[in-house]
Amino acid sequence: MTRKRPASPPPPQAPVTADMPTIAGLLAGDDEPIAPAEWALVAYAGAALGRIFPLRSGASLIGRAPDVQVALLDGEVSRHHARIALTGGQVWLEDLGSTNGTLVNGERADGVVMLRAGDRLTFGGHVLKVVAMDPLERAFHETLLDLSTKDPLTGLANRTRALGEFQTRFGLSVRYRRPLSVLMCDLDHFKQINDAHGHGAGDFVLQIFGERLRATLREADVAGRIGGEEFLVILPETDLNGAQPFAERLRKAIAAAPVPLPGCELEVTCSLGIAERVPGDLDAGHMLARADAGLYRAKMEGRNRVCVG
């Protein structure tokens, strides 16, 4: 009888030693960081399913706060949950004292951990996989994600993703008693643009609007097209005092420069309604209805203005 050879043991994980206590220390000793652009985290479970988070050279924060680079909107994720760093061609992870901890391949991460391609990272209800993908693979993943989450005309989130994000952020705002504001925006006289200049011109106006809107957003903000010429903008960690100046900047950015069309330049304006979450908002729909009421008032009062709902 032929005896089977025992399976080879898995290669040992690199130990965490006293000379690498923090990611900050690792970065401090890296005079010329290497930045392989194709290192990334791919979301395999959770609200960010399918999303790719490219890893830049240096450190990136993971959490649910507005200033993080890898945003995971989950009540089980801390505001600043963990830090991940790409330095010297290696990827390192450090939990930042999060409430629920960080798991690497199912094991709790203590101290600084060196990661390898294929490692699975768990933060609350999110599972991210560390990948070293070539440009073709990355383009393939991003194309699939865009097809399912983006409006192809404006490049903004589509209706399903925008409303889903709003539900998630509303829940986090209630749970942690954090400020949240939302904008409803509508292009003025859009039907007349289509009637007078054709639907091709109308599509071009929507593209230009999408570009100008994206230019005003912060990293944590989300904007989506939820109707023909109707848009939703979600402003986390923002009260009414912050939402009103943002809405005015957007209104002015849209009206500042005419949209060039064959043979003419078209003046385009928009009307906006805004709402901040208040204790009386029983659900996300109630808050959205107040923003929509502000939008209706802006149109009734002459358009090209911002009104609070």
PDB file of C-alpha atoms in Angstrom:
ATOM      1  CA  MET A   1       0.000   0.000   0.000  1.00  0.00           C
ATOM      2  CA  THR A   2       1.259   3.443  -0.902  1.00  0.00           C
ATOM      3  CA  ARG A   3       1.362   5.824   2.013  1.00  0.00           C
ATOM      4  CA  LYS A   4       0.251   9.407   1.406  1.00  0.00           C
ATOM      5  CA  ARG A   5       2.681  12.105   2.286  1.00  0.00           C
ATOM      6  CA  PRO A   6       1.362  14.477   4.968  1.00  0.00           C
ATOM      7  CA  ALA A   7       0.269  17.887   3.743  1.00  0.00           C
ATOM      8  CA  SER A   8       2.852  20.626   4.072  1.00  0.00           C
ATOM      9  CA  PRO A   9       2.145  23.055   6.906  1.00  0.00           C
ATOM     10  CA  PRO A  10       1.115  26.602   5.893  1.00  0.00           C
ATOM     11  CA  PRO A  11       3.933  29.153   5.762  1.00  0.00           C
ATOM     12  CA  PRO A  12       4.371  30.969   9.070  1.00  0.00           C
ATOM     13  CA  GLN A  13       2.946  34.454   9.376  1.00  0.00           C
ATOM     14  CA  ALA A  14       5.470  37.224   9.848  1.00  0.00           C
ATOM     15  CA  PRO A  15       5.651  37.970  13.574  1.00  0.00           C
ATOM     16  CA  VAL A  16       4.842  41.368  14.989  1.00  0.00           C
ATOM     17  CA  THR A  17       7.931  42.525  16.872  1.00  0.00           C
ATOM     18  CA  ALA A  18       8.782  45.417  19.099  1.00  0.00           C
ATOM     19  CA  ASP A  19      10.512  47.277  16.301  1.00  0.00           C
ATOM     20  CA  MET A  20       7.217  47.775  14.434  1.00  0.00           C
ATOM     21  CA  PRO A  21       4.819  49.022  17.147  1.00  0.00           C
ATOM     22  CA  THR A  22       2.737  51.313  14.967  1.00  0.00           C
ATOM     23  CA  ILE A  23       2.107  52.096  11.329  1.00  0.00           C
ATOM     24  CA  ALA A  24       3.273  55.648  12.032  1.00  0.00           C
ATOM     25  CA  GLY A  25       6.681  54.216  12.928  1.00  0.00           C
ATOM     26  CA  LEU A  26       6.802  52.172   9.749  1.00  0.00           C
ATOM     27  CA  LEU A  27       6.032  55.195   7.603  1.00  0.00           C
ATOM     28  CA  ALA A  28       8.580  57.347   9.409  1.00  0.00           C
ATOM     29  CA  GLY A  29      11.383  55.047   8.269  1.00  0.00           C
ATOM     30  CA  ASP A  30      10.283  54.881   4.638  1.00  0.00           C
ATOM     31  CA  ASP A  31      12.156  57.637   2.806  1.00  0.00           C
ATOM     32  CA  GLU A  32      11.027  56.615  -0.687  1.00  0.00           C
ATOM     33  CA  PRO A  33       7.693  54.797  -0.431  1.00  0.00           C
ATOM     34  CA  ILE A  34       6.833  52.445  -3.268  1.00  0.00           C
ATOM     35  CA  ALA A  35       3.326  52.912  -4.635  1.00  0.00           C
ATOM     36  CA  PRO A  36       2.109  49.884  -6.594  1.00  0.00           C
ATOM     37  CA  ALA A  37      -1.133  51.359  -7.870  1.00  0.00           C
ATOM     38  CA  GLU A  38      -2.813  47.978  -8.208  1.00  0.00           C
ATOM     39  CA  TRP A  39      -2.921  47.055  -4.512  1.00  0.00           C
ATOM     40  CA  ALA A  40      -6.540  47.426  -3.463  1.00  0.00           C
ATOM     41  CA  LEU A  41      -9.301  46.288  -1.125  1.00  0.00           C
ATOM     42  CA  VAL A  42     -12.369  44.735  -2.755  1.00  0.00           C
ATOM     43  CA  ALA A  43     -15.621  44.553  -0.753  1.00  0.00           C
ATOM     44  CA  TYR A  44     -16.965  40.982  -0.791  1.00  0.00           C
ATOM     45  CA  ALA A  45     -19.726  41.535   1.796  1.00  0.00           C
ATOM     46  CA  GLY A  46     -21.559  44.497   3.321  1.00  0.00           C
ATOM     47  CA  ALA A  47     -23.149  47.694   2.048  1.00  0.00           C
ATOM     48  CA  ALA A  48     -20.088  48.478  -0.095  1.00  0.00           C
ATOM     49  CA  LEU A  49     -20.371  45.124  -1.931  1.00  0.00           C
ATOM     50  CA  GLY A  50     -18.316  45.123  -5.139  1.00  0.00           C
ATOM     51  CA  ARG A  51     -16.589  48.422  -4.469  1.00  0.00           C
ATOM     52  CA  ILE A  52     -12.838  48.747  -5.019  1.00  0.00           C
ATOM     53  CA  PHE A  53     -10.745  50.850  -2.625  1.00  0.00           C
ATOM     54  CA  PRO A  54      -7.325  51.452  -4.258  1.00  0.00           C
ATOM     55  CA  LEU A  55      -4.500  51.638  -1.704  1.00  0.00           C
ATOM     56  CA  ARG A  56      -2.313  54.682  -2.063  1.00  0.00           C
ATOM     57  CA  SER A  57       1.267  54.958  -0.844  1.00  0.00           C
ATOM     58  CA  GLY A  58       1.243  55.836   2.851  1.00  0.00           C
ATOM     59  CA  ALA A  59      -1.536  55.376   5.376  1.00  0.00           C
ATOM     60  CA  SER A  60      -5.317  55.356   4.872  1.00  0.00           C
ATOM     61  CA  LEU A  61      -7.989  55.384   7.563  1.00  0.00           C
ATOM     62  CA  ILE A  62     -10.832  52.849   7.582  1.00  0.00           C
ATOM     63  CA  GLY A  63     -14.113  53.682   9.325  1.00  0.00           C
ATOM     64  CA  ARG A  64     -17.375  55.583   9.047  1.00  0.00           C
ATOM     65  CA  ALA A  65     -16.196  59.161   9.744  1.00  0.00           C
ATOM     66  CA  PRO A  66     -16.250  61.743   6.924  1.00  0.00           C
ATOM     67  CA  ASP A  67     -12.459  62.106   6.879  1.00  0.00           C
ATOM     68  CA  VAL A  68     -11.588  58.438   6.215  1.00  0.00           C
ATOM     69  CA  GLN A  69     -10.261  57.132   2.907  1.00  0.00           C
ATOM     70  CA  VAL A  70     -12.033  53.740   3.134  1.00  0.00           C
ATOM     71  CA  ALA A  71     -15.599  54.547   4.198  1.00  0.00           C
ATOM     72  CA  LEU A  72     -17.652  51.645   5.589  1.00  0.00           C
ATOM     73  CA  LEU A  73     -21.146  52.711   6.590  1.00  0.00           C
ATOM     74  CA  ASP A  74     -22.051  50.238   9.286  1.00  0.00           C
ATOM     75  CA  GLY A  75     -23.197  50.722  12.874  1.00  0.00           C
ATOM     76  CA  GLU A  76     -20.680  48.069  13.952  1.00  0.00           C
ATOM     77  CA  VAL A  77     -17.774  50.004  12.420  1.00  0.00           C
ATOM     78  CA  SER A  78     -16.072  52.668  14.548  1.00  0.00           C
ATOM     79  CA  ARG A  79     -15.570  56.181  13.238  1.00  0.00           C
ATOM     80  CA  HIS A  80     -11.811  55.595  12.975  1.00  0.00           C
ATOM     81  CA  HIS A  81     -11.735  51.806  13.039  1.00  0.00           C
ATOM     82  CA  ALA A  82      -8.342  50.861  11.595  1.00  0.00           C
ATOM     83  CA  ARG A  83      -5.377  52.137   9.630  1.00  0.00           C
ATOM     84  CA  ILE A  84      -3.972  50.430   6.551  1.00  0.00           C
ATOM     85  CA  ALA A  85      -0.647  51.406   5.033  1.00  0.00           C
ATOM     86  CA  LEU A  86       1.226  50.685   1.829  1.00  0.00           C
ATOM     87  CA  THR A  87       4.928  51.165   2.408  1.00  0.00           C
ATOM     88  CA  GLY A  88       8.054  49.556   1.003  1.00  0.00           C
ATOM     89  CA  GLY A  89       5.910  47.359  -1.253  1.00  0.00           C
ATOM     90  CA  GLN A  90       4.157  45.795   1.770  1.00  0.00           C
ATOM     91  CA  VAL A  91       0.653  46.288   3.150  1.00  0.00           C
ATOM     92  CA  TRP A  92       0.201  46.665   6.913  1.00  0.00           C
ATOM     93  CA  LEU A  93      -2.929  46.885   9.068  1.00  0.00           C
ATOM     94  CA  GLU A  94      -3.432  48.316  12.545  1.00  0.00           C
ATOM     95  CA  ASP A  95      -6.665  48.328  14.550  1.00  0.00           C
ATOM     96  CA  LEU A  96      -7.188  51.719  16.227  1.00  0.00           C
ATOM     97  CA  GLY A  97      -8.896  50.474  19.369  1.00  0.00           C
ATOM     98  CA  SER A  98     -12.218  49.936  17.586  1.00  0.00           C
ATOM     99  CA  THR A  99     -15.250  48.877  19.599  1.00  0.00           C
ATOM    100  CA  ASN A 100     -15.785  45.589  17.768  1.00  0.00           C
ATOM    101  CA  GLY A 101     -12.256  44.841  16.643  1.00  0.00           C
ATOM    102  CA  THR A 102     -10.764  43.908  13.273  1.00  0.00           C
ATOM    103  CA  LEU A 103     -10.456  40.341  11.994  1.00  0.00           C
ATOM    104  CA  VAL A 104      -7.794  39.103   9.577  1.00  0.00           C
ATOM    105  CA  ASN A 105      -8.795  35.742   8.094  1.00  0.00           C
ATOM    106  CA  GLY A 106     -11.163  35.253  11.022  1.00  0.00           C
ATOM    107  CA  GLU A 107      -8.557  36.031  13.700  1.00  0.00           C
ATOM    108  CA  ARG A 108      -8.583  39.203  15.779  1.00  0.00           C
ATOM    109  CA  ALA A 109      -5.825  41.607  14.741  1.00  0.00           C
ATOM    110  CA  ASP A 110      -3.620  42.793  17.588  1.00  0.00           C
ATOM    111  CA  GLY A 111      -0.918  45.372  16.995  1.00  0.00           C
ATOM    112  CA  VAL A 112       0.423  45.820  13.475  1.00  0.00           C
ATOM    113  CA  VAL A 113      -0.207  42.953  11.049  1.00  0.00           C
ATOM    114  CA  MET A 114       1.493  42.415   7.689  1.00  0.00           C
ATOM    115  CA  LEU A 115      -1.070  41.535   5.006  1.00  0.00           C
ATOM    116  CA  ARG A 116      -0.783  39.379   1.914  1.00  0.00           C
ATOM    117  CA  ALA A 117      -2.798  39.160  -1.266  1.00  0.00           C
ATOM    118  CA  GLY A 118      -5.928  37.129  -0.570  1.00  0.00           C
ATOM    119  CA  ASP A 119      -6.245  38.045   3.115  1.00  0.00           C
ATOM    120  CA  ARG A 120      -9.835  38.700   4.247  1.00  0.00           C
ATOM    121  CA  LEU A 121     -10.442  41.670   6.551  1.00  0.00           C
ATOM    122  CA  THR A 122     -13.636  41.956   8.581  1.00  0.00           C
ATOM    123  CA  PHE A 123     -14.903  45.271   9.948  1.00  0.00           C
ATOM    124  CA  GLY A 124     -18.391  44.904  11.429  1.00  0.00           C
ATOM    125  CA  GLY A 125     -20.625  43.557   8.650  1.00  0.00           C
ATOM    126  CA  HIS A 126     -18.070  44.302   5.919  1.00  0.00           C
ATOM    127  CA  VAL A 127     -15.583  41.823   4.481  1.00  0.00           C
ATOM    128  CA  LEU A 128     -12.783  43.259   2.326  1.00  0.00           C
ATOM    129  CA  LYS A 129     -10.243  41.183   0.427  1.00  0.00           C
ATOM    130  CA  VAL A 130      -6.674  42.343  -0.114  1.00  0.00           C
ATOM    131  CA  VAL A 131      -5.864  42.012  -3.810  1.00  0.00           C
ATOM    132  CA  ALA A 132      -2.941  42.791  -6.081  1.00  0.00           C
ATOM    133  CA  MET A 133      -4.733  43.124  -9.398  1.00  0.00           C
ATOM    134  CA  ASP A 134      -3.382  44.044 -12.796  1.00  0.00           C
ATOM    135  CA  PRO A 135      -4.908  47.033 -14.637  1.00  0.00           C
ATOM    136  CA  LEU A 136      -7.207  44.823 -16.731  1.00  0.00           C
ATOM    137  CA  GLU A 137      -8.679  43.115 -13.657  1.00  0.00           C
ATOM    138  CA  ARG A 138      -9.223  46.436 -11.927  1.00  0.00           C
ATOM    139  CA  ALA A 139     -10.926  47.922 -14.986  1.00  0.00           C
ATOM    140  CA  PHE A 140     -13.181  44.851 -15.197  1.00  0.00           C
ATOM    141  CA  HIS A 141     -14.268  45.121 -11.542  1.00  0.00           C
ATOM    142  CA  GLU A 142     -14.834  48.875 -11.807  1.00  0.00           C
ATOM    143  CA  THR A 143     -16.896  48.471 -14.979  1.00  0.00           C
ATOM    144  CA  LEU A 144     -19.151  45.910 -13.308  1.00  0.00           C
ATOM    145  CA  LEU A 145     -19.612  48.187 -10.311  1.00  0.00           C
ATOM    146  CA  ASP A 146     -20.360  51.213 -12.495  1.00  0.00           C
ATOM    147  CA  LEU A 147     -23.002  49.294 -14.453  1.00  0.00           C
ATOM    148  CA  SER A 148     -24.858  48.409 -11.265  1.00  0.00           C
ATOM    149  CA  THR A 149     -24.481  51.615  -9.226  1.00  0.00           C
ATOM    150  CA  LYS A 150     -23.929  54.604 -11.548  1.00  0.00           C
ATOM    151  CA  ASP A 151     -26.137  56.656 -13.804  1.00  0.00           C
ATOM    152  CA  PRO A 152     -24.419  56.298 -17.197  1.00  0.00           C
ATOM    153  CA  LEU A 153     -25.300  59.810 -18.352  1.00  0.00           C
ATOM    154  CA  THR A 154     -24.097  61.905 -15.414  1.00  0.00           C
ATOM    155  CA  GLY A 155     -21.620  59.564 -13.720  1.00  0.00           C
ATOM    156  CA  LEU A 156     -23.458  60.103 -10.420  1.00  0.00           C
ATOM    157  CA  ALA A 157     -25.009  57.353  -8.329  1.00  0.00           C
ATOM    158  CA  ASN A 158     -28.156  55.858  -9.824  1.00  0.00           C
ATOM    159  CA  ARG A 159     -31.523  55.978  -8.072  1.00  0.00           C
ATOM    160  CA  THR A 160     -31.157  52.627  -6.313  1.00  0.00           C
ATOM    161  CA  ARG A 161     -27.725  53.367  -4.914  1.00  0.00           C
ATOM    162  CA  ALA A 162     -28.519  56.974  -3.928  1.00  0.00           C
ATOM    163  CA  LEU A 163     -31.668  56.055  -2.019  1.00  0.00           C
ATOM    164  CA  GLY A 164     -29.938  53.050  -0.449  1.00  0.00           C
ATOM    165  CA  GLU A 165     -27.075  55.260   0.745  1.00  0.00           C
ATOM    166  CA  PHE A 166     -29.575  57.728   2.163  1.00  0.00           C
ATOM    167  CA  GLN A 167     -31.334  55.003   4.148  1.00  0.00           C
ATOM    168  CA  THR A 168     -28.004  53.808   5.539  1.00  0.00           C
ATOM    169  CA  ARG A 169     -26.785  57.259   6.509  1.00  0.00           C
ATOM    170  CA  PHE A 170     -30.117  58.178   8.035  1.00  0.00           C
ATOM    171  CA  GLY A 171     -29.903  55.088  10.252  1.00  0.00           C
ATOM    172  CA  LEU A 172     -26.347  55.937  11.336  1.00  0.00           C
ATOM    173  CA  SER A 173     -27.351  59.538  12.036  1.00  0.00           C
ATOM    174  CA  VAL A 174     -30.180  58.392  14.299  1.00  0.00           C
ATOM    175  CA  ARG A 175     -28.123  55.720  16.056  1.00  0.00           C
ATOM    176  CA  TYR A 176     -25.170  57.959  16.870  1.00  0.00           C
ATOM    177  CA  ARG A 177     -27.061  61.263  17.038  1.00  0.00           C
ATOM    178  CA  ARG A 178     -24.926  62.801  14.339  1.00  0.00           C
ATOM    179  CA  PRO A 179     -26.032  65.621  12.022  1.00  0.00           C
ATOM    180  CA  LEU A 180     -27.260  64.805   8.520  1.00  0.00           C
ATOM    181  CA  SER A 181     -28.603  67.025   5.767  1.00  0.00           C
ATOM    182  CA  VAL A 182     -30.049  66.256   2.359  1.00  0.00           C
ATOM    183  CA  LEU A 183     -30.630  68.310  -0.796  1.00  0.00           C
ATOM    184  CA  MET A 184     -33.207  67.825  -3.507  1.00  0.00           C
ATOM    185  CA  CYS A 185     -32.204  69.575  -6.723  1.00  0.00           C
ATOM    186  CA  ASP A 186     -34.118  70.074  -9.961  1.00  0.00           C
ATOM    187  CA  LEU A 187     -32.952  71.707 -13.207  1.00  0.00           C
ATOM    188  CA  ASP A 188     -35.178  74.649 -14.065  1.00  0.00           C
ATOM    189  CA  HIS A 189     -37.271  74.548 -17.267  1.00  0.00           C
ATOM    190  CA  PHE A 190     -35.617  71.332 -18.395  1.00  0.00           C
ATOM    191  CA  LYS A 191     -38.599  70.283 -20.525  1.00  0.00           C
ATOM    192  CA  GLN A 192     -38.272  73.507 -22.491  1.00  0.00           C
ATOM    193  CA  ILE A 193     -34.606  72.689 -23.183  1.00  0.00           C
ATOM    194  CA  ASN A 194     -35.600  69.313 -24.619  1.00  0.00           C
ATOM    195  CA  ASP A 195     -38.462  70.799 -26.638  1.00  0.00           C
ATOM    196  CA  ALA A 196     -36.433  73.680 -28.078  1.00  0.00           C
ATOM    197  CA  HIS A 197     -33.056  72.028 -28.630  1.00  0.00           C
ATOM    198  CA  GLY A 198     -33.732  68.286 -28.699  1.00  0.00           C
ATOM    199  CA  HIS A 199     -33.040  65.436 -26.299  1.00  0.00           C
ATOM    200  CA  GLY A 200     -29.382  65.318 -27.300  1.00  0.00           C
ATOM    201  CA  ALA A 201     -28.946  68.843 -25.974  1.00  0.00           C
ATOM    202  CA  GLY A 202     -30.855  67.883 -22.839  1.00  0.00           C
ATOM    203  CA  ASP A 203     -28.508  64.948 -22.271  1.00  0.00           C
ATOM    204  CA  PHE A 204     -25.502  67.230 -22.695  1.00  0.00           C
ATOM    205  CA  VAL A 205     -26.904  69.659 -20.112  1.00  0.00           C
ATOM    206  CA  LEU A 206     -27.306  66.751 -17.667  1.00  0.00           C
ATOM    207  CA  GLN A 207     -23.686  65.698 -18.266  1.00  0.00           C
ATOM    208  CA  ILE A 208     -22.426  69.226 -17.571  1.00  0.00           C
ATOM    209  CA  PHE A 209     -24.597  69.422 -14.452  1.00  0.00           C
ATOM    210  CA  GLY A 210     -23.118  66.120 -13.220  1.00  0.00           C
ATOM    211  CA  GLU A 211     -19.577  67.414 -13.706  1.00  0.00           C
ATOM    212  CA  ARG A 212     -20.261  70.651 -11.825  1.00  0.00           C
ATOM    213  CA  LEU A 213     -22.041  68.844  -9.021  1.00  0.00           C
ATOM    214  CA  ARG A 214     -19.186  66.349  -8.541  1.00  0.00           C
ATOM    215  CA  ALA A 215     -16.728  69.254  -8.353  1.00  0.00           C
ATOM    216  CA  THR A 216     -18.545  70.638  -5.270  1.00  0.00           C
ATOM    217  CA  LEU A 217     -18.710  67.379  -3.285  1.00  0.00           C
ATOM    218  CA  ARG A 218     -16.559  66.387  -0.327  1.00  0.00           C
ATOM    219  CA  GLU A 219     -15.138  62.869  -0.050  1.00  0.00           C
ATOM    220  CA  ALA A 220     -17.975  61.640   2.198  1.00  0.00           C
ATOM    221  CA  ASP A 221     -20.850  63.253   0.252  1.00  0.00           C
ATOM    222  CA  VAL A 222     -23.029  61.244  -2.112  1.00  0.00           C
ATOM    223  CA  ALA A 223     -24.936  62.615  -5.100  1.00  0.00           C
ATOM    224  CA  GLY A 224     -27.283  60.696  -7.339  1.00  0.00           C
ATOM    225  CA  ARG A 225     -29.751  61.124 -10.158  1.00  0.00           C
ATOM    226  CA  ILE A 226     -33.128  59.905  -8.929  1.00  0.00           C
ATOM    227  CA  GLY A 227     -35.334  61.122 -11.798  1.00  0.00           C
ATOM    228  CA  GLY A 228     -35.142  62.734 -15.227  1.00  0.00           C
ATOM    229  CA  GLU A 229     -33.720  66.081 -14.080  1.00  0.00           C
ATOM    230  CA  GLU A 230     -34.017  65.506 -10.326  1.00  0.00           C
ATOM    231  CA  PHE A 231     -31.007  64.896  -8.082  1.00  0.00           C
ATOM    232  CA  LEU A 232     -30.359  63.934  -4.478  1.00  0.00           C
ATOM    233  CA  VAL A 233     -27.300  65.062  -2.484  1.00  0.00           C
ATOM    234  CA  ILE A 234     -26.524  63.494   0.914  1.00  0.00           C
ATOM    235  CA  LEU A 235     -24.367  65.524   3.324  1.00  0.00           C
ATOM    236  CA  PRO A 236     -23.273  63.449   6.356  1.00  0.00           C
ATOM    237  CA  GLU A 237     -21.960  65.209   9.472  1.00  0.00           C
ATOM    238  CA  THR A 238     -23.574  68.413   8.198  1.00  0.00           C
ATOM    239  CA  ASP A 239     -26.220  70.535   9.906  1.00  0.00           C
ATOM    240  CA  LEU A 240     -28.369  73.208   8.298  1.00  0.00           C
ATOM    241  CA  ASN A 241     -25.693  75.860   8.857  1.00  0.00           C
ATOM    242  CA  GLY A 242     -23.355  73.811   6.687  1.00  0.00           C
ATOM    243  CA  ALA A 243     -25.920  72.609   4.156  1.00  0.00           C
ATOM    244  CA  GLN A 244     -27.179  76.069   3.190  1.00  0.00           C
ATOM    245  CA  PRO A 245     -23.762  77.431   2.058  1.00  0.00           C
ATOM    246  CA  PHE A 246     -23.137  74.178   0.173  1.00  0.00           C
ATOM    247  CA  ALA A 247     -26.470  74.496  -1.641  1.00  0.00           C
ATOM    248  CA  GLU A 248     -25.717  78.108  -2.547  1.00  0.00           C
ATOM    249  CA  ARG A 249     -22.281  77.162  -3.910  1.00  0.00           C
ATOM    250  CA  LEU A 250     -23.888  74.482  -6.060  1.00  0.00           C
ATOM    251  CA  ARG A 251     -26.599  76.845  -7.321  1.00  0.00           C
ATOM    252  CA  LYS A 252     -23.991  79.459  -8.262  1.00  0.00           C
ATOM    253  CA  ALA A 253     -21.717  76.869  -9.887  1.00  0.00           C
ATOM    254  CA  ILE A 254     -24.553  75.736 -12.158  1.00  0.00           C
ATOM    255  CA  ALA A 255     -25.555  79.273 -13.135  1.00  0.00           C
ATOM    256  CA  ALA A 256     -22.010  80.672 -13.409  1.00  0.00           C
ATOM    257  CA  ALA A 257     -21.251  79.569 -16.950  1.00  0.00           C
ATOM    258  CA  PRO A 258     -23.650  78.897 -19.835  1.00  0.00           C
ATOM    259  CA  VAL A 259     -23.733  75.468 -21.446  1.00  0.00           C
ATOM    260  CA  PRO A 260     -22.335  75.632 -25.013  1.00  0.00           C
ATOM    261  CA  LEU A 261     -24.644  74.180 -27.669  1.00  0.00           C
ATOM    262  CA  PRO A 262     -24.308  74.276 -31.446  1.00  0.00           C
ATOM    263  CA  GLY A 263     -25.144  77.828 -32.477  1.00  0.00           C
ATOM    264  CA  CYS A 264     -25.894  79.157 -28.978  1.00  0.00           C
ATOM    265  CA  GLU A 265     -25.010  79.220 -25.317  1.00  0.00           C
ATOM    266  CA  LEU A 266     -27.712  78.065 -22.898  1.00  0.00           C
ATOM    267  CA  GLU A 267     -28.248  79.626 -19.495  1.00  0.00           C
ATOM    268  CA  VAL A 268     -29.025  76.817 -17.033  1.00  0.00           C
ATOM    269  CA  THR A 269     -30.170  77.213 -13.422  1.00  0.00           C
ATOM    270  CA  CYS A 270     -31.406  74.918 -10.702  1.00  0.00           C
ATOM    271  CA  SER A 271     -33.698  75.034  -7.687  1.00  0.00           C
ATOM    272  CA  LEU A 272     -32.867  73.331  -4.409  1.00  0.00           C
ATOM    273  CA  GLY A 273     -34.694  72.220  -1.288  1.00  0.00           C
ATOM    274  CA  ILE A 274     -32.757  71.244   1.831  1.00  0.00           C
ATOM    275  CA  ALA A 275     -33.585  69.516   5.098  1.00  0.00           C
ATOM    276  CA  GLU A 276     -31.635  68.622   8.223  1.00  0.00           C
ATOM    277  CA  ARG A 277     -32.575  65.536  10.212  1.00  0.00           C
ATOM    278  CA  VAL A 278     -34.613  66.430  13.284  1.00  0.00           C
ATOM    279  CA  PRO A 279     -35.957  64.196  16.088  1.00  0.00           C
ATOM    280  CA  GLY A 280     -39.424  64.375  14.520  1.00  0.00           C
ATOM    281  CA  ASP A 281     -38.240  62.555  11.369  1.00  0.00           C
ATOM    282  CA  LEU A 282     -39.631  59.072  11.928  1.00  0.00           C
ATOM    283  CA  ASP A 283     -37.812  57.655   8.905  1.00  0.00           C
ATOM    284  CA  ALA A 284     -35.695  58.654   5.916  1.00  0.00           C
ATOM    285  CA  GLY A 285     -38.796  59.192   3.792  1.00  0.00           C
ATOM    286  CA  HIS A 286     -40.107  61.840   6.178  1.00  0.00           C
ATOM    287  CA  MET A 287     -36.851  63.784   5.953  1.00  0.00           C
ATOM    288  CA  LEU A 288     -36.801  63.466   2.165  1.00  0.00           C
ATOM    289  CA  ALA A 289     -40.371  64.758   1.985  1.00  0.00           C
ATOM    290  CA  ARG A 290     -39.331  67.926   3.823  1.00  0.00           C
ATOM    291  CA  ALA A 291     -36.483  68.510   1.364  1.00  0.00           C
ATOM    292  CA  ASP A 292     -38.911  67.941  -1.502  1.00  0.00           C
ATOM    293  CA  ALA A 293     -41.280  70.512   0.037  1.00  0.00           C
ATOM    294  CA  GLY A 294     -38.390  72.994   0.087  1.00  0.00           C
ATOM    295  CA  LEU A 295     -37.725  72.270  -3.584  1.00  0.00           C
ATOM    296  CA  TYR A 296     -41.387  72.857  -4.441  1.00  0.00           C
ATOM    297  CA  ARG A 297     -41.295  76.183  -2.588  1.00  0.00           C
ATOM    298  CA  ALA A 298     -38.125  77.240  -4.439  1.00  0.00           C
ATOM    299  CA  LYS A 299     -39.894  76.654  -7.753  1.00  0.00           C
ATOM    300  CA  MET A 300     -43.038  78.459  -6.657  1.00  0.00           C
ATOM    301  CA  GLU A 301     -41.010  81.484  -5.528  1.00  0.00           C
ATOM    302  CA  GLY A 302     -39.346  81.938  -8.924  1.00  0.00           C
ATOM    303  CA  ARG A 303     -36.714  79.143  -9.286  1.00  0.00           C
ATOM    304  CA  ASN A 304     -32.911  79.486  -9.163  1.00  0.00           C
ATOM    305  CA  ARG A 305     -32.942  79.608  -5.368  1.00  0.00           C
ATOM    306  CA  VAL A 306     -32.512  77.519  -2.208  1.00  0.00           C
ATOM    307  CA  CYS A 307     -35.339  76.930   0.261  1.00  0.00           C
ATOM    308  CA  VAL A 308     -35.415  75.027   3.539  1.00  0.00           C
ATOM    309  CA  GLY A 309     -38.040  72.321   3.865  1.00  0.00           C
TER     310      GLY A 309
END
